mmCIF file of C-alpha atoms and ligand atoms in Angstrom:
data_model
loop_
_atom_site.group_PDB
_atom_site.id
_atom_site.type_symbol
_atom_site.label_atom_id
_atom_site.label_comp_id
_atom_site.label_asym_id
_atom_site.label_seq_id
_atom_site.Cartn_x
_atom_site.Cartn_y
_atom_site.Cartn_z
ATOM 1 C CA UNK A 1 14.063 3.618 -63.658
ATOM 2 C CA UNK A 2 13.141 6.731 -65.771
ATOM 3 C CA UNK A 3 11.752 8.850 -63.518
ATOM 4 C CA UNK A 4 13.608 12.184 -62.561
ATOM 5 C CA UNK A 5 10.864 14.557 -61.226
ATOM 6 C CA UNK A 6 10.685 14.423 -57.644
ATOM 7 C CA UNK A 7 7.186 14.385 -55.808
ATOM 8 C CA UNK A 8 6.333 15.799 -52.279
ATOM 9 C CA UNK A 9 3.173 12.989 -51.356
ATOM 10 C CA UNK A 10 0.776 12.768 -48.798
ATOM 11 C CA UNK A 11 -0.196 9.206 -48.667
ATOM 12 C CA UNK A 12 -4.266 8.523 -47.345
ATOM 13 C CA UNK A 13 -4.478 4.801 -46.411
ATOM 14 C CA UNK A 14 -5.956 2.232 -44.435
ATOM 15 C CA UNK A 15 -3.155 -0.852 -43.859
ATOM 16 C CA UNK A 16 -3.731 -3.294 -45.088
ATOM 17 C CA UNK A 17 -1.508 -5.595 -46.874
ATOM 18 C CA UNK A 18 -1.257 -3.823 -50.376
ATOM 19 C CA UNK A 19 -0.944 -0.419 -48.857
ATOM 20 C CA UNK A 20 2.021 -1.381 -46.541
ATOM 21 C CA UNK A 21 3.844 -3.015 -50.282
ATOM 22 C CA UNK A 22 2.556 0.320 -51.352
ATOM 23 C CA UNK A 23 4.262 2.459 -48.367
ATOM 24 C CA UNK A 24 7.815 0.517 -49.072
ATOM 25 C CA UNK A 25 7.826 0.899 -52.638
ATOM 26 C CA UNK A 26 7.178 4.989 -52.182
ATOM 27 C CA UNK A 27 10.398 4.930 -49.418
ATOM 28 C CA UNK A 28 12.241 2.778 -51.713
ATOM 29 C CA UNK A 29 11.495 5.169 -55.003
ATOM 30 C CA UNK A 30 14.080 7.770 -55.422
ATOM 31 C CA UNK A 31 11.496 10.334 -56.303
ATOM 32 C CA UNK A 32 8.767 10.093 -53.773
ATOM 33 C CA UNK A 33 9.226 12.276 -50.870
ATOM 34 C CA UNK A 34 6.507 11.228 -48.643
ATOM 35 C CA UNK A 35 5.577 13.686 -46.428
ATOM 36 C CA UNK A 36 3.035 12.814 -44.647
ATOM 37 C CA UNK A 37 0.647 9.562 -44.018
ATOM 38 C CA UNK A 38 -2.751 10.255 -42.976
ATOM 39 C CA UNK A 39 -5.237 7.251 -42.168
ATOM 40 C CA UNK A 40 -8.751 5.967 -42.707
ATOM 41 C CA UNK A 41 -11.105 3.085 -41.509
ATOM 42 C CA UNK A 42 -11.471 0.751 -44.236
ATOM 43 C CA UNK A 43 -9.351 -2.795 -44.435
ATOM 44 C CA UNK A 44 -9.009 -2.294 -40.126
ATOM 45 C CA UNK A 45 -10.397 0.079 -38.115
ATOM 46 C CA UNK A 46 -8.991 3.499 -38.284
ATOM 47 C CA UNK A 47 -6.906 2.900 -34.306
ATOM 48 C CA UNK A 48 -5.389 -0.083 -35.968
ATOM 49 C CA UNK A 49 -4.581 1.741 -39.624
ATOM 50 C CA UNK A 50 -2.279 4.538 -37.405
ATOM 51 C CA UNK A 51 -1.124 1.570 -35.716
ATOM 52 C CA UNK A 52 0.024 0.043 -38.995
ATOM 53 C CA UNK A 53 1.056 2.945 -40.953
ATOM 54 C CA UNK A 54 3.403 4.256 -37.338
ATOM 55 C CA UNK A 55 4.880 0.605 -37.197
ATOM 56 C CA UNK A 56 5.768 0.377 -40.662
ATOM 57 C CA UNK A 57 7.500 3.348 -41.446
ATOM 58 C CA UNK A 58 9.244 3.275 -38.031
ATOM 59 C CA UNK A 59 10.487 -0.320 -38.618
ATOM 60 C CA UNK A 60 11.770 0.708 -41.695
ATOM 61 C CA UNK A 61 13.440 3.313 -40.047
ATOM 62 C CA UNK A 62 11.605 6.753 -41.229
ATOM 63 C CA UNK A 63 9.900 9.095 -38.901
ATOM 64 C CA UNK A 64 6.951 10.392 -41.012
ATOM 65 C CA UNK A 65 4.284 12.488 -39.673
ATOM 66 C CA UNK A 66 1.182 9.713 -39.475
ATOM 67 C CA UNK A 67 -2.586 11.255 -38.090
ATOM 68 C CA UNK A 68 -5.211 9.482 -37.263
ATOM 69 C CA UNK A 69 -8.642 10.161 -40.073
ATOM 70 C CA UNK A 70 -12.153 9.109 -40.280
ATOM 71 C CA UNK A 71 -12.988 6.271 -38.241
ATOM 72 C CA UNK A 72 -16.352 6.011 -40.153
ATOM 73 C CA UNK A 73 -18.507 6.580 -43.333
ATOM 74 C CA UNK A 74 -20.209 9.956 -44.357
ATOM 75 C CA UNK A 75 -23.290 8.537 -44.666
ATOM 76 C CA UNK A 76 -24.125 4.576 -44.851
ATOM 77 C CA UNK A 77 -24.189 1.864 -41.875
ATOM 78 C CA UNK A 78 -19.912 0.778 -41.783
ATOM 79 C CA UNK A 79 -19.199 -2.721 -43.317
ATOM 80 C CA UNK A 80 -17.166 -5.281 -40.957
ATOM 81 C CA UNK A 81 -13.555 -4.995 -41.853
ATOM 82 C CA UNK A 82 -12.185 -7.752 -44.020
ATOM 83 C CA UNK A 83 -10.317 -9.560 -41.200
ATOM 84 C CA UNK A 84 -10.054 -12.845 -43.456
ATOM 85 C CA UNK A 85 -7.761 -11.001 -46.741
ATOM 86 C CA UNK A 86 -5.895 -8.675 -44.771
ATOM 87 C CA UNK A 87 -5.628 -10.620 -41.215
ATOM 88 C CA UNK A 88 -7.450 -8.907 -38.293
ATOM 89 C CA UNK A 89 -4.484 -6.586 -37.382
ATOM 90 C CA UNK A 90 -4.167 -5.619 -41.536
ATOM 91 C CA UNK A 91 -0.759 -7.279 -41.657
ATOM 92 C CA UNK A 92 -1.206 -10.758 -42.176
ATOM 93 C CA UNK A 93 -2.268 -11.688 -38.091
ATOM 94 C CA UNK A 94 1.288 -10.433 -37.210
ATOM 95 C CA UNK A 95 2.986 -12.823 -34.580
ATOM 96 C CA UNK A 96 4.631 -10.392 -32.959
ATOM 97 C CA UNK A 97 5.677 -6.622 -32.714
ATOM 98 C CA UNK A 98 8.929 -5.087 -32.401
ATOM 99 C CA UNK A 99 8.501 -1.865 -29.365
ATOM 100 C CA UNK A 100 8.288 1.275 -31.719
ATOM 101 C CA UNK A 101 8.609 4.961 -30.189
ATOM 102 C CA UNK A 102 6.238 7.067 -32.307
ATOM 103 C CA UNK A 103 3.853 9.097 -32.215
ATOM 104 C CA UNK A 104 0.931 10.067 -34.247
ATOM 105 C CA UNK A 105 0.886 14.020 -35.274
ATOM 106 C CA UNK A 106 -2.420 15.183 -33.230
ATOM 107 C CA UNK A 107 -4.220 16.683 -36.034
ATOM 108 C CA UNK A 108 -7.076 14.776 -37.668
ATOM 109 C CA UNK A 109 -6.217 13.296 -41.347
ATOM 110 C CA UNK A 110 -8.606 16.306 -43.042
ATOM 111 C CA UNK A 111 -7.128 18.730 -41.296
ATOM 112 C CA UNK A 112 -3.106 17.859 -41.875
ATOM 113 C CA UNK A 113 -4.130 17.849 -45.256
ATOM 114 C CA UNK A 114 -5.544 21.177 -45.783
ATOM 115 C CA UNK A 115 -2.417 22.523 -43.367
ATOM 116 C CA UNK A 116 0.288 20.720 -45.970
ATOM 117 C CA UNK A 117 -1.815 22.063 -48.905
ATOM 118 C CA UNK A 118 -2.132 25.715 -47.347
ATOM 119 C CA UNK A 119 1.535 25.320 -46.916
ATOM 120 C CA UNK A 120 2.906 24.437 -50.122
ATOM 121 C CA UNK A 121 0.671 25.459 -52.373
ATOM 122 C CA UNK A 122 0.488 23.608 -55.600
ATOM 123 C CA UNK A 123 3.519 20.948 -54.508
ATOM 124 C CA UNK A 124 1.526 18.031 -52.920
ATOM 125 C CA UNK A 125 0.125 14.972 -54.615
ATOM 126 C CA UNK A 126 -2.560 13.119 -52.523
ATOM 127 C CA UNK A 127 -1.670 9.214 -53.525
ATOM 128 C CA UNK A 128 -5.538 8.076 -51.982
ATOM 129 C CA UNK A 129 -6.166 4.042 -51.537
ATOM 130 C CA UNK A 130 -8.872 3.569 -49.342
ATOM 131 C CA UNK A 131 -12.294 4.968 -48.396
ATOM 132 C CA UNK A 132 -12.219 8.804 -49.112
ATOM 133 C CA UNK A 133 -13.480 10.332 -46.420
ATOM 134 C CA UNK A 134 -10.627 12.037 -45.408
ATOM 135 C CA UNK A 135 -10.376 13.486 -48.266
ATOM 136 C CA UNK A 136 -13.998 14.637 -48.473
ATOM 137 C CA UNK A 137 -13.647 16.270 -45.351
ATOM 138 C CA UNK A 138 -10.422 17.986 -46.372
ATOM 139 C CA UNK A 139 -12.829 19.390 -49.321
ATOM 140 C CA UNK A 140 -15.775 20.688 -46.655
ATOM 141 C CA UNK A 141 -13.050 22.764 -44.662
ATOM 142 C CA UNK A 142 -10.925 24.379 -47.624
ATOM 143 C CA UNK A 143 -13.273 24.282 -50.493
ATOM 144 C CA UNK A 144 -10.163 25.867 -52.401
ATOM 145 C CA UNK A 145 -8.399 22.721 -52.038
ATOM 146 C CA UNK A 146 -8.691 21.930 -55.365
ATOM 147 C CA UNK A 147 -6.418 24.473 -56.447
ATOM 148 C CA UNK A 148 -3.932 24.327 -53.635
ATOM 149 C CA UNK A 149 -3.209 20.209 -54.867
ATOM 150 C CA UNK A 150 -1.017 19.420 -57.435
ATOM 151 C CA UNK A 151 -2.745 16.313 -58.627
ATOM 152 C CA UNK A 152 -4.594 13.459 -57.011
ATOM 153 C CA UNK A 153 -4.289 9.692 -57.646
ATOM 154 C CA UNK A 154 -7.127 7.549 -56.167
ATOM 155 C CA UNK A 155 -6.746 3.634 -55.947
ATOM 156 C CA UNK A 156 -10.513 2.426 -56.605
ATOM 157 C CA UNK A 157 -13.380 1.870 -58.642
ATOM 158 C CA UNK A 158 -13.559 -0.225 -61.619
ATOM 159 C CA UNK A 159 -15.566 0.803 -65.097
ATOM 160 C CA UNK A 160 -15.441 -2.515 -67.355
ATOM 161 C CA UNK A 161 -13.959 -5.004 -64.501
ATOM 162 C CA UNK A 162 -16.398 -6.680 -62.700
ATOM 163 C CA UNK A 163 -16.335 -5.553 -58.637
ATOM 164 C CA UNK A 164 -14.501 -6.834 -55.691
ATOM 165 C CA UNK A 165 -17.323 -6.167 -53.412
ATOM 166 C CA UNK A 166 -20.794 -6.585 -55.471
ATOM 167 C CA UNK A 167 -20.734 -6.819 -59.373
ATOM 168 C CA UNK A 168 -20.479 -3.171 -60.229
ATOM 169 C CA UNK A 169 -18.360 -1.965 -56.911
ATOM 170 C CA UNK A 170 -14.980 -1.859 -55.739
ATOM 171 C CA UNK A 171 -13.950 -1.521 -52.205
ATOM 172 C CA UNK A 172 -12.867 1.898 -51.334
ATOM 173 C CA UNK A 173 -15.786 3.463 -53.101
ATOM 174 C CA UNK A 174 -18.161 1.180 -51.770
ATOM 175 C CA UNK A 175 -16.687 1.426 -47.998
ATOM 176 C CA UNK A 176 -17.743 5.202 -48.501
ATOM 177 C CA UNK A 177 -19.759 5.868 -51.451
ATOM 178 C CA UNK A 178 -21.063 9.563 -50.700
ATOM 179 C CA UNK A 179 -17.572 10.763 -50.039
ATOM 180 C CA UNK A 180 -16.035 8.949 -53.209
ATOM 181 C CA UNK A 181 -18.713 10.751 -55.184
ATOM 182 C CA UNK A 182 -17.677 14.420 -53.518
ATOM 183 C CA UNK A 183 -14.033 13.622 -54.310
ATOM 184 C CA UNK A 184 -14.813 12.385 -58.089
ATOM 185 C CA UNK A 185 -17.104 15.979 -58.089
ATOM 186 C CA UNK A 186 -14.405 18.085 -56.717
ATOM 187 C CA UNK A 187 -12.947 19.377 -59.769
ATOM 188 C CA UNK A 188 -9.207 18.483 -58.926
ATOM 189 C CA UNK A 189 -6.695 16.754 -61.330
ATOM 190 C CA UNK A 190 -7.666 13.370 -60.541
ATOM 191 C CA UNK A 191 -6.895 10.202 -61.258
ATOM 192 C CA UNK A 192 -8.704 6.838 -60.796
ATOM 193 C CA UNK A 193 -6.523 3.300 -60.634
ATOM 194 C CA UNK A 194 -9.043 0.927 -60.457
ATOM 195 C CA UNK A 195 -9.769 -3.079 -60.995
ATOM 196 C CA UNK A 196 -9.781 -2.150 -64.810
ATOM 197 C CA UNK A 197 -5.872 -1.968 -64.281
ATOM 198 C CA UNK A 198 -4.814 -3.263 -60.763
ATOM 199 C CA UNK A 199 -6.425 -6.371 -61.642
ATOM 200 C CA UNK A 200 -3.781 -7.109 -64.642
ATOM 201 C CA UNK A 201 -0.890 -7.152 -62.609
ATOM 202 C CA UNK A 202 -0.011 -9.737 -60.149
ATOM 203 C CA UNK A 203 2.460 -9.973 -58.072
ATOM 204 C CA UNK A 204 3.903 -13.513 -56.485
ATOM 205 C CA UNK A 205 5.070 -14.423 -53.020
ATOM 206 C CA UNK A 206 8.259 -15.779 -54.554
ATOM 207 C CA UNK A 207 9.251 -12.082 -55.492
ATOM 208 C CA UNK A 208 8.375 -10.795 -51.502
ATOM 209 C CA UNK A 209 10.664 -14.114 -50.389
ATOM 210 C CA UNK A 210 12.955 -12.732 -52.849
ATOM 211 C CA UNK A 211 13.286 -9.247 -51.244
ATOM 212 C CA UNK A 212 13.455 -10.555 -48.000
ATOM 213 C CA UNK A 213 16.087 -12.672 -48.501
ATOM 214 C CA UNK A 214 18.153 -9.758 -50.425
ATOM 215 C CA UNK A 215 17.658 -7.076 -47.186
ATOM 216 C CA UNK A 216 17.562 -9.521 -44.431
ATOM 217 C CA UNK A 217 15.481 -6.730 -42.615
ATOM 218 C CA UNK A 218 11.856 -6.581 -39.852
ATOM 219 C CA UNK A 219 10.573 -4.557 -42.933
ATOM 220 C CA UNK A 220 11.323 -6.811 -45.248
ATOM 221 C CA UNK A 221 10.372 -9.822 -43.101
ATOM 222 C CA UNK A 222 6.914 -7.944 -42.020
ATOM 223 C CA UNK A 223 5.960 -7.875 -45.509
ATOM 224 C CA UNK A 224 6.785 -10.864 -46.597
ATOM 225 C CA UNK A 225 4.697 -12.614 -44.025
ATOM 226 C CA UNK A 226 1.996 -10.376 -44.537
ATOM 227 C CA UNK A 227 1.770 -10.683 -48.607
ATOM 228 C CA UNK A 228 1.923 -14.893 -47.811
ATOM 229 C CA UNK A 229 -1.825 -14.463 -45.397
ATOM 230 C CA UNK A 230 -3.059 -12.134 -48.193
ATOM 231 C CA UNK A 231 -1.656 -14.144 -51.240
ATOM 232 C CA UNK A 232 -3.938 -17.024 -49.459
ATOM 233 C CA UNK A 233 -6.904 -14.869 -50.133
ATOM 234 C CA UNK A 234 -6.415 -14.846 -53.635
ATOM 235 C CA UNK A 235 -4.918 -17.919 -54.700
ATOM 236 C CA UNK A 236 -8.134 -19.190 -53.469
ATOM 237 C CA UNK A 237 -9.866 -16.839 -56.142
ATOM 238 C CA UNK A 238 -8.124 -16.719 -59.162
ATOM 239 C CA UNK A 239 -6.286 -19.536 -60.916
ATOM 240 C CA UNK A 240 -3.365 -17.957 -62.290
ATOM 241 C CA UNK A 241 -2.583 -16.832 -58.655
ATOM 242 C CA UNK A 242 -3.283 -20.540 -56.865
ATOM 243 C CA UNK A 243 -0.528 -21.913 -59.727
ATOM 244 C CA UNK A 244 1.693 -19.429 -59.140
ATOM 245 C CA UNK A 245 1.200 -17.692 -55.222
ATOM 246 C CA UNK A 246 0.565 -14.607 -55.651
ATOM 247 C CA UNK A 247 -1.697 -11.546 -55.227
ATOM 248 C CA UNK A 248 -3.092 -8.255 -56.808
ATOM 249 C CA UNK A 249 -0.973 -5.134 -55.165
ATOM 250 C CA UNK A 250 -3.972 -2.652 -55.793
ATOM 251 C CA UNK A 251 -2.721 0.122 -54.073
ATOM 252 C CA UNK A 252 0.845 -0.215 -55.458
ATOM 253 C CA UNK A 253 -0.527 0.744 -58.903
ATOM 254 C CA UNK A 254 -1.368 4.291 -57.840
ATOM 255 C CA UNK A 255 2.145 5.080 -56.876
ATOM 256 C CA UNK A 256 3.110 3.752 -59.973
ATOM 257 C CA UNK A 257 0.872 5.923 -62.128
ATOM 258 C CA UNK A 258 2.725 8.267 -59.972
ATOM 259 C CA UNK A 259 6.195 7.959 -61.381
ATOM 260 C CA UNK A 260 5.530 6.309 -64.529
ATOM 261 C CA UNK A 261 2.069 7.622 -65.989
ATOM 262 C CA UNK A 262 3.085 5.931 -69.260
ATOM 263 C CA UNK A 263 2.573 2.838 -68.211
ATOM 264 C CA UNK A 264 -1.039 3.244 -68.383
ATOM 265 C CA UNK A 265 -3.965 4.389 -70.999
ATOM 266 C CA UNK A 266 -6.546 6.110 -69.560
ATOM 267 C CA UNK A 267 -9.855 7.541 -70.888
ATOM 268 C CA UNK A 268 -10.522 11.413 -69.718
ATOM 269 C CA UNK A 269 -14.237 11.550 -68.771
ATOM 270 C CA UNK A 270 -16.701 12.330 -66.263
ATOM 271 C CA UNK A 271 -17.002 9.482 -63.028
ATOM 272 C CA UNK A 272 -19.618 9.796 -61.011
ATOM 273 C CA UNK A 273 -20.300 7.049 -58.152
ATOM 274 C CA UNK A 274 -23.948 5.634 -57.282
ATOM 275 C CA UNK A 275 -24.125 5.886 -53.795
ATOM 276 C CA UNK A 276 -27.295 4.113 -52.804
ATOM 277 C CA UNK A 277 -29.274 0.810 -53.557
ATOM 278 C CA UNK A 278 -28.128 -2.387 -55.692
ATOM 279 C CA UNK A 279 -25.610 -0.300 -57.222
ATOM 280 C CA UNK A 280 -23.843 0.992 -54.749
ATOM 281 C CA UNK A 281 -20.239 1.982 -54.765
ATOM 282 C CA UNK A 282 -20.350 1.716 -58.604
ATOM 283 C CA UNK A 283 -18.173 4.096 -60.567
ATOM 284 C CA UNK A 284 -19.898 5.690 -63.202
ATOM 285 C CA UNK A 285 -17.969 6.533 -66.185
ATOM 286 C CA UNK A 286 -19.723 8.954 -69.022
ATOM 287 C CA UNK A 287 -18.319 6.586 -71.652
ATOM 288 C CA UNK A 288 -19.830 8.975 -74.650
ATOM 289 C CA UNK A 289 -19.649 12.501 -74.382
ATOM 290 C CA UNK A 290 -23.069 12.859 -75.326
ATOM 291 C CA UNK A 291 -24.609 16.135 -74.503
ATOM 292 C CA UNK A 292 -28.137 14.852 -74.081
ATOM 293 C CA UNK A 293 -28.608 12.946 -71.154
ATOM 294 C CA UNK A 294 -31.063 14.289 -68.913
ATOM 295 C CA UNK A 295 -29.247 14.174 -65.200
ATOM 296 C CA UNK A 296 -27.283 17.355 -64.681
ATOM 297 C CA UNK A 297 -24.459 15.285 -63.591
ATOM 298 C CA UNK A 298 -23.444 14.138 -67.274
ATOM 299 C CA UNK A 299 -22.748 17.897 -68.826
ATOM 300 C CA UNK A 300 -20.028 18.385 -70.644
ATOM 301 C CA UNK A 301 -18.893 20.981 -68.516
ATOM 302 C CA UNK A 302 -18.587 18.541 -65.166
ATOM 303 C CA UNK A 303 -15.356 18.265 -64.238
ATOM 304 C CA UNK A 304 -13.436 14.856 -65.460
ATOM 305 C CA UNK A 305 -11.113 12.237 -64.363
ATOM 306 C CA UNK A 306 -8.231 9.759 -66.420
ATOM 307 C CA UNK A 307 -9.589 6.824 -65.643
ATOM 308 C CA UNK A 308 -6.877 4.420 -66.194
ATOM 309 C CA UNK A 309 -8.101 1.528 -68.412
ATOM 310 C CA UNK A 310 -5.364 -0.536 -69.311
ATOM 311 C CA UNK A 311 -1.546 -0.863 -68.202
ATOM 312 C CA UNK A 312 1.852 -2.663 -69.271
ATOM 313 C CA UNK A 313 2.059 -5.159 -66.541
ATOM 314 C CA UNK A 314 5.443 -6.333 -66.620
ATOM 315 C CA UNK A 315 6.979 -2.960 -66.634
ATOM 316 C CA UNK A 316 4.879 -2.522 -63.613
ATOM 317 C CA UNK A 317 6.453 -5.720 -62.328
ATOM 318 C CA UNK A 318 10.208 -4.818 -62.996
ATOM 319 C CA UNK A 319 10.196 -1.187 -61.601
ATOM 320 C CA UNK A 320 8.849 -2.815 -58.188
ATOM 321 C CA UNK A 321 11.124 -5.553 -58.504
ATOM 322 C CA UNK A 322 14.432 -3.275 -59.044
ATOM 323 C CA UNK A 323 12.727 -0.327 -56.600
ATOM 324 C CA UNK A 324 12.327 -2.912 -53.965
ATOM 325 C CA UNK A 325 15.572 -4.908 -54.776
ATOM 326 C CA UNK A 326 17.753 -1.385 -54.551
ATOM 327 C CA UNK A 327 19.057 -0.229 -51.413
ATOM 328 C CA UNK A 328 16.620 1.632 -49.345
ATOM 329 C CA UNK A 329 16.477 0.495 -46.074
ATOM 330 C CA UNK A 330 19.104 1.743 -43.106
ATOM 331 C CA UNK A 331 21.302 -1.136 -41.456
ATOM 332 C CA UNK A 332 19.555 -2.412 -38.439
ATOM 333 C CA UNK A 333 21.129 -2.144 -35.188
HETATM 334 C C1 LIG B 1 -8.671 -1.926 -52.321
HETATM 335 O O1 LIG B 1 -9.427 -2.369 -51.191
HETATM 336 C C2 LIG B 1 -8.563 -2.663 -50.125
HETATM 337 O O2 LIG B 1 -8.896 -3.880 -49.572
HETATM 338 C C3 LIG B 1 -7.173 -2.665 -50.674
HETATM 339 O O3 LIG B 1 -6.238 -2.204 -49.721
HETATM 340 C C4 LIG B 1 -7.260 -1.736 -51.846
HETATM 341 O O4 LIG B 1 -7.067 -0.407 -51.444
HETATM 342 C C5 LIG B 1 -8.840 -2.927 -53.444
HETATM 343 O O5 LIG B 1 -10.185 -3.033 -53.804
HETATM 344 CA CA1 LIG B 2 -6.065 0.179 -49.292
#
C-alpha cells in the first residue's frame, strides 16, 4: 500500500452488494476515516439501505453515525428496486440476521452533511455511489457547500461504455437524473468513476471465499454470501465472469480513486447529464473544448469534472486483496 494521507469520508450509499465490499474495504484501509454513512433509495428502498449500512458496520464491529436520506427521486416516477442483482434485502436475500443495537443519527442524509461540512471545513470527502439526491439536497440548503468539501468522488455514469440501465445510462444517474445533473453543475472538485472504468475490473467469488476463510468472521461471512447472489447476476451477463465467478465491484472503484488516484486516467471536462426522454440518465461529456456550441451549458467557463476513463486493473485487484486480507476486523466474542 502507498498511501499515507489520511482522509476524513462521508460515505452516501444505497446497500447493495458492491457498496457493502465498498464499506469493508474503507474500514479495512488504513487511511480512510469514515465518519459518517448517510443513505439513499436506489438498489433497496431507503428503510432497508439504513438497515444495511447500521448492520454492516455494527457486525463488523464500528459504531458509525448512519442517517436515513432521500427515499425518492427529485423529479421522475421511482424505478422498482433491482431485487434480482442485489437480493430483495440488498445483501444477497440474507438468511438470517444477527440482533444489532444501533441506532440511526436522527438527522436526514442532506442535512448531516452540510452539519459535518459546516464543521470541518475543507476536511471531508463525499465518496457518493448511488442516486444523488442527497447530495443535491445538501447543495439547496448550503449553496456554499462547494467550498466547505474537500473533494467529491461519485460512482456513476459512463461516457464511451455502453449503459447498465438503457444504452447511454448508468444506474445512479438514471435512478435520479435531475439531481445527478445539479451535482455534476455544482462546481465542486468532482470526480466521476463510471462503467468506462468499473467495468474493467472484476472481481471473483474465489477471492470473497478467500477472505472469509482468512477472518473466519459474520462480516466476512455476510459478504461472502452476498457477492455469491450478486456474482449470479453477472456471470449470467458477461463471459469472462460465468468462466471465472465473479462480479464488477462498482462502487469499490471510487474508494480506490480515493487512495490511489494513480491508478486511473481521467479526462478533465465538462459532464452534464440528460435528464429526460430516450436519453435519460446519460452522462454527457464535452469531449472537445470547442467554444461554439450553442447550449449555454458547454462554455468553457462551466465548471468540470475528471472523468476517469481508464484504470490499471490488477493493481486495483491487489490493494483490495491485501486491504481486505490485513487485519481489520476486532475478535468476535
Ligand atoms: C451502480 O448501481 C448500483 O446497482 C451499484 O451499487 C452501483 O452503485 C452500478 O451501476
Ligand atoms: Ca451503489
Amino acid at each position: 500500500m502507498t498511501s499515507h494521507s489520511s482522509y476524513k469520508v462521508i460515505y452516501d450509499t444505497d446497500p447493495g452488494v458492491d457498496d457493502a465490499m465498498a464499506l469493508y474495504f474503507a474500514l479495512a484501509h488504513p487511511a480512510i476515516e469514515l465518519v459518517g454513512i448517510t443513505t439513499t433509495f436506489g438498489n433497496v428502498s431507503v428503510d432497508q439501505a439504513a438497515t444495511n449500512a447500521l448492520y454492516l458496520t455494527a457486525i463488523a464491529g464500528r459504531t458509525i453515525p448512519v442517517s436515513k436520506g432521500v427515499a425518492i427521486p427529485w423529479c421522475k416516477r421511482q424505478e422498482a428496486t433491482p431485487a434480482h442483482i442485489h437480493g430483495a434485502d440488498g445483501l444477497g436475500n440474507l438468511a438470517t440476521r444477527q440482533a444489532v443495537d444501533a441506532q440511526l443519527d436522527p438527522r436526514s442524509s442532506a442535512q448531516f452533511i452540510v452539519d459535518m461540512a459546516r464543521a470541518l471545513p475543507g476536511e471531508i470527502t463525499l465518496v457518493a455511489v448511488g442516486p444523488l439526491g442527497n447530495l443535491s439536497l445538501a447543495l439547496m440548503m448550503e449553496p456554499g457547500l462547494p467550498q466547505l468539501l474537500r473533494e467529491v468522488i461519485v460512482m456513476g455514469g459512463t461516457v464511451l461504455e455502453p449503459g447498465n440501465v438503457s444504452p447511454v445510462a448508468e444506474a445512479n444517474i438514471w435512478n435520479d437524473p435531475h439531481a445527478a445533473d445539479r451535482v455534476f453543475a455544482a462546481g465542486w472538485k468532482l470526480t466521476m468513476v463510471g462503467l468506462d472504468v468499473t467495468h474493467r475490473v472484476a472481481v471473483t467469488v474465489a477471492l470473497f471465499q478467500r477472505i472469509a476463510d482468512r477472518h473466519k468472521h459474520v462480516a466476512t461471512d455476510t459478504l461472502h454470501h452476498a457477492v455469491g447472489f450478486y456474482s449470479g447476476f453477472y456471470s449470467g451477463l458477461y463471459k469472462h465472469l460465468s468462466v471465472t465467478p465473479g462480479c464488477f465491484a462498482h462502487d469499490l472503484l471510487a474508494f480506490i480513486y480515493l487512495v490511489n488516484p494513480e491508478f486511473f486516467t481521467v479526462e478533465t471536462k465538462t459532464v452534464r447529464v440528460a435528464t429526460e426522454g430516450l436519453a435519460q440518465g446519460q452522462t454527457i461529456m464535452n469531449r472537445r473544448d470547442f467554444l461554439g456550441y450553442h447550449e449555454a451549458a458547454w462554455a468553457i467557463d462551466k465548471p468540470r469534472t475528471q472523468v476517469c476513463m481508464q484504470v490499471d486493473a490488477p493493481a486495483c485487484n491487489k490493494l483490495f486483496e491485501d486491504t481486505m486480507m490485513s487485519n481489520w476486523l476486532p475478535r468476535q466474542a
